Short mmCIF file of C-alpha atoms in Angstrom, two decimals:
data_model
loop_
_atom_site.label_atom_id
_atom_site.label_comp_id
_atom_site.label_asym_id
_atom_site.label_seq_id
_atom_site.Cartn_x
_atom_site.Cartn_y
_atom_site.Cartn_z
CA GLU H 842 -1.14 -21.36 -18.73
CA ALA H 843 -0.10 -18.22 -20.82
CA GLY H 844 -0.94 -14.92 -19.31
CA VAL H 845 -2.17 -11.70 -20.87
CA THR H 846 -0.10 -10.81 -23.70
CA GLN H 847 -0.11 -7.29 -25.40
CA PHE H 848 1.48 -6.22 -28.56
CA PRO H 849 3.56 -4.05 -29.32
CA SER H 850 5.47 -3.41 -26.27
CA HIS H 851 6.31 0.04 -27.56
CA SER H 852 5.18 2.15 -30.22
CA VAL H 853 6.26 5.45 -31.41
CA ILE H 854 4.02 7.50 -33.79
CA GLU H 855 3.73 10.91 -34.91
CA LYS H 856 0.63 13.14 -34.09
CA GLY H 857 -2.04 12.60 -36.63
CA GLN H 858 -1.21 8.81 -37.21
CA THR H 859 -3.11 5.95 -36.38
CA VAL H 860 -2.05 3.06 -33.98
CA THR H 861 -3.58 -0.26 -33.16
CA LEU H 862 -2.95 -2.00 -29.82
CA ARG H 863 -3.72 -5.70 -29.56
CA CYS H 864 -4.38 -7.68 -26.35
CA ASP H 865 -4.88 -11.36 -26.09
CA PRO H 866 -6.45 -12.42 -22.84
CA ILE H 867 -6.09 -15.55 -20.80
CA SER H 868 -7.96 -18.36 -22.54
CA GLY H 869 -11.62 -18.77 -21.25
CA HIS H 870 -11.59 -15.38 -19.68
CA ASP H 871 -14.77 -13.79 -20.77
CA ASN H 872 -14.10 -10.34 -19.24
CA LEU H 873 -11.49 -8.09 -21.00
CA TYR H 874 -10.39 -4.60 -19.73
CA TRP H 875 -8.44 -1.89 -21.06
CA TYR H 876 -6.77 0.69 -18.72
CA ARG H 877 -4.08 3.52 -19.14
CA ARG H 878 -1.50 5.46 -17.35
CA VAL H 879 -0.58 8.80 -18.45
CA MET H 880 2.42 10.90 -17.49
CA GLY H 881 2.96 8.71 -14.26
CA LYS H 882 -0.45 9.49 -13.04
CA GLU H 883 -2.93 6.99 -11.91
CA ILE H 884 -3.99 3.92 -13.99
CA LYS H 885 -7.56 4.79 -15.34
CA PHE H 886 -10.32 2.45 -16.67
CA LEU H 887 -11.07 2.79 -20.38
CA LEU H 888 -13.54 0.07 -21.11
CA HIS H 889 -14.80 -3.32 -20.11
CA PHE H 890 -15.86 -6.13 -22.45
CA VAL H 891 -17.86 -9.14 -21.74
CA LYS H 892 -17.11 -11.59 -24.43
CA GLU H 893 -17.54 -9.55 -27.39
CA SER H 894 -19.99 -6.95 -26.10
CA LYS H 895 -18.95 -3.63 -24.34
CA GLN H 896 -20.40 -3.74 -21.04
CA ASP H 897 -18.69 -0.41 -19.83
CA GLU H 898 -17.13 2.15 -21.96
CA SER H 899 -17.48 5.08 -19.78
CA GLY H 900 -13.70 5.70 -19.53
CA MET H 901 -13.06 5.95 -23.30
CA PRO H 902 -11.85 9.57 -23.57
CA ASN H 903 -13.23 10.59 -26.93
CA ASN H 904 -14.27 9.22 -30.20
CA ARG H 905 -10.58 8.94 -31.40
CA PHE H 906 -10.36 5.64 -29.53
CA LEU H 907 -12.03 2.77 -30.83
CA ALA H 908 -12.10 -0.89 -29.10
CA GLU H 909 -13.19 -4.06 -30.48
CA ARG H 910 -13.11 -7.58 -29.40
CA THR H 911 -13.46 -10.14 -32.18
CA GLY H 912 -15.55 -13.21 -31.49
CA GLY H 913 -14.95 -12.68 -27.70
CA THR H 914 -11.20 -13.54 -28.20
CA TYR H 915 -8.54 -10.86 -28.55
CA SER H 916 -9.07 -7.21 -28.55
CA THR H 917 -7.78 -4.17 -30.29
CA LEU H 918 -7.77 -0.66 -29.32
CA LYS H 919 -7.24 1.89 -32.13
CA VAL H 920 -6.18 5.43 -31.91
CA GLN H 921 -7.06 7.56 -34.77
CA PRO H 922 -5.80 10.24 -35.19
CA ALA H 923 -3.23 10.27 -32.39
CA GLU H 924 -2.67 13.39 -30.29
CA LEU H 925 0.24 14.07 -27.89
CA GLU H 926 -1.88 13.66 -24.83
CA ASP H 927 -2.37 10.10 -25.83
CA SER H 928 1.16 9.07 -24.95
CA GLY H 929 1.16 6.72 -22.00
CA VAL H 930 0.98 2.88 -21.12
CA TYR H 931 -1.83 1.06 -22.07
CA PHE H 932 -2.57 -2.11 -20.10
CA CYS H 933 -5.06 -4.95 -20.90
CA ALA H 934 -6.50 -7.21 -18.15
CA SER H 935 -8.72 -10.19 -18.27
CA SER H 936 -10.79 -12.14 -15.83
CA GLN H 937 -13.23 -14.65 -14.98
CA VAL H 938 -14.31 -12.66 -11.77
CA ALA H 939 -13.89 -8.93 -11.29
CA TYR H 940 -11.80 -9.05 -8.23
CA GLU H 941 -9.06 -11.31 -9.98
CA GLN H 942 -8.13 -9.20 -13.00
CA TYR H 943 -4.89 -10.37 -14.51
CA PHE H 944 -2.85 -7.66 -16.30
CA GLY H 945 -0.59 -7.67 -19.33
CA PRO H 946 2.84 -6.04 -19.49
CA GLY H 947 1.43 -2.94 -21.15
CA THR H 948 1.95 -1.10 -24.39
CA ARG H 949 3.95 2.11 -24.16
CA LEU H 950 2.69 4.55 -26.62
CA THR H 951 4.73 7.64 -27.40
CA VAL H 952 3.07 10.23 -29.76
CA THR H 953 5.71 12.82 -31.10
CA GLY S 1418 -17.58 8.50 -7.07
CA ASN S 1419 -14.78 6.04 -6.04
CA SER S 1420 -11.25 7.28 -5.45
CA VAL S 1421 -7.86 5.94 -4.03
CA THR S 1422 -5.31 8.32 -2.33
CA GLN S 1423 -1.94 6.63 -1.76
CA MET S 1424 1.49 7.91 -0.34
CA GLU S 1425 3.35 10.14 -2.90
CA GLY S 1426 6.87 8.69 -3.81
CA PRO S 1427 9.42 8.04 -4.29
CA VAL S 1428 10.23 6.10 -1.28
CA THR S 1429 13.74 4.90 -0.75
CA LEU S 1430 14.78 2.62 2.08
CA SER S 1431 17.61 0.57 3.09
CA GLU S 1432 17.56 -3.32 3.15
CA GLU S 1433 15.77 -4.91 6.03
CA ALA S 1434 14.00 -1.55 6.95
CA PHE S 1435 10.18 -1.52 7.74
CA LEU S 1436 8.02 -0.37 5.14
CA THR S 1437 4.46 1.28 5.28
CA ILE S 1438 3.05 2.79 2.17
CA ASN S 1439 -0.30 4.47 3.00
CA CYS S 1440 -3.64 4.05 1.11
CA THR S 1441 -7.03 5.52 1.73
CA TYR S 1442 -10.26 5.14 -0.22
CA THR S 1443 -13.36 6.90 -0.87
CA ALA S 1444 -16.34 4.51 -2.04
CA THR S 1445 -19.85 3.83 -1.14
CA GLY S 1446 -20.68 0.55 0.41
CA TYR S 1447 -18.20 -2.19 0.83
CA PRO S 1448 -15.61 -2.15 -2.01
CA SER S 1449 -12.91 -4.85 -2.49
CA LEU S 1450 -9.22 -3.56 -1.79
CA PHE S 1451 -6.25 -4.55 -3.78
CA TRP S 1452 -2.38 -3.80 -3.91
CA TYR S 1453 -0.89 -4.30 -7.30
CA VAL S 1454 3.02 -4.14 -8.05
CA GLN S 1455 4.96 -3.55 -11.17
CA TYR S 1456 8.47 -4.73 -11.18
CA PRO S 1457 10.79 -3.23 -13.65
CA GLY S 1458 9.95 -4.10 -17.13
CA GLU S 1459 6.99 -6.08 -16.31
CA GLY S 1460 3.26 -5.74 -16.07
CA LEU S 1461 1.05 -5.33 -13.12
CA GLN S 1462 0.80 -8.20 -10.75
CA LEU S 1463 -1.89 -8.75 -7.98
CA LEU S 1464 0.11 -8.63 -4.70
CA LEU S 1465 -2.73 -9.01 -2.13
CA LYS S 1466 -6.35 -8.56 -1.76
CA ALA S 1467 -9.11 -8.07 0.92
CA THR S 1468 -12.90 -8.23 0.33
CA LYS S 1469 -14.47 -7.29 3.54
CA ALA S 1470 -13.72 -5.29 6.53
CA ASP S 1471 -11.09 -6.44 8.96
CA ASP S 1472 -9.76 -8.89 6.41
CA LYS S 1473 -5.99 -9.07 6.15
CA GLY S 1474 -4.30 -9.73 2.74
CA SER S 1475 -0.90 -11.16 2.67
CA ASN S 1476 1.59 -12.35 0.20
CA LYS S 1477 5.47 -12.31 -0.18
CA GLY S 1478 5.79 -10.96 3.43
CA PHE S 1479 3.53 -8.02 2.49
CA GLU S 1480 0.54 -7.32 4.63
CA ALA S 1481 -2.57 -4.89 4.36
CA THR S 1482 -5.67 -4.95 6.79
CA TYR S 1483 -8.89 -3.60 5.36
CA ARG S 1484 -10.10 -0.91 7.92
CA LYS S 1485 -13.41 0.55 7.17
CA GLU S 1486 -13.60 2.82 10.18
CA THR S 1487 -10.64 4.65 8.66
CA THR S 1488 -11.15 3.70 4.98
CA SER S 1489 -7.70 2.66 4.79
CA PHE S 1490 -5.69 -0.23 3.39
CA HIS S 1491 -1.98 0.35 4.25
CA LEU S 1492 0.68 -1.78 2.88
CA GLU S 1493 3.23 -3.11 5.28
CA LYS S 1494 6.50 -5.26 5.17
CA GLY S 1495 8.65 -6.08 8.23
CA SER S 1496 11.82 -6.20 6.38
CA VAL S 1497 12.16 -5.12 2.70
CA GLN S 1498 14.73 -6.61 0.14
CA VAL S 1499 16.27 -5.19 -2.79
CA SER S 1500 14.09 -7.40 -4.88
CA ASP S 1501 11.02 -5.58 -3.66
CA SER S 1502 12.02 -2.31 -5.62
CA ALA S 1503 9.08 -1.85 -7.82
CA VAL S 1504 5.91 0.63 -8.15
CA TYR S 1505 2.95 -0.30 -5.85
CA PHE S 1506 -0.49 0.63 -6.63
CA CYS S 1507 -3.54 0.63 -4.27
CA ALA S 1508 -6.83 -0.15 -6.04
CA LEU S 1509 -10.54 -0.82 -5.23
CA VAL S 1510 -13.41 -2.18 -7.25
CA ASN S 1511 -17.09 -1.83 -6.11
CA ILE S 1512 -18.87 -4.77 -7.56
CA ASN S 1513 -22.13 -4.15 -5.66
CA PHE S 1514 -22.68 -0.98 -7.40
CA GLY S 1515 -22.81 -2.70 -10.88
CA ASN S 1516 -19.42 -2.09 -12.21
CA GLU S 1517 -16.21 -4.09 -12.31
CA LYS S 1518 -13.69 -1.31 -13.15
CA LEU S 1519 -10.66 -1.05 -10.90
CA THR S 1520 -9.92 2.43 -9.51
CA PHE S 1521 -6.36 2.98 -8.87
CA GLY S 1522 -4.17 5.35 -6.84
CA THR S 1523 -1.20 7.25 -8.49
CA GLY S 1524 1.33 4.54 -7.59
CA THR S 1525 4.42 4.59 -5.24
CA ARG S 1526 7.90 3.89 -6.49
CA LEU S 1527 9.83 2.02 -3.94
CA THR S 1528 13.57 1.98 -4.27
CA ILE S 1529 15.50 -0.50 -1.65
CA ILE S 1530 19.18 0.08 -1.29
CA PRO S 1531 21.37 -2.69 -0.32
#
């Protein structure tokens, strides 16, 4: 069974540009989560989808971040326009139950 | 709100040494507790979990016991190997309070020297 995949693995963009991160969850997992780790600090929750609906987006830092989950399958996280403080590693996870979240390898975003 | 405090790193040990990485938490009710591990160049992997007080999670020689009286979930291994070098994250989820988001500690980088 394929695990959670994320694309790209690393992205370097300039301040003000737009970046779109993609996450493909494990097939059949209704729950999809986005997290990020900034500057070696703790990993922080961004939002949670159940199928195509946003269940909890309390962790989204501001309106420059837009997450979508098309047809309850893959998800994208768009940052527009990117700021320096958005640099970090963005993790996606999927699950059938909350206490079994499976994580992808992460996307390292560098904003210069 | 929920929070997790874990031992600051980095931690460097010799092979076959005993490992303890401390983790304490703050949460209402009865959260489920986890240790995740991130090996170099890889994503987060669930190492072990415990879902109720006094449960002991174990995997790959690592153990952690859910201690509600001390709100702790310390990670231990009796004899570490070079392959255990990684970043370890303590985390909790408080499903009973209507949310499924994991709350993580800051991570502890462990390096094992041959």
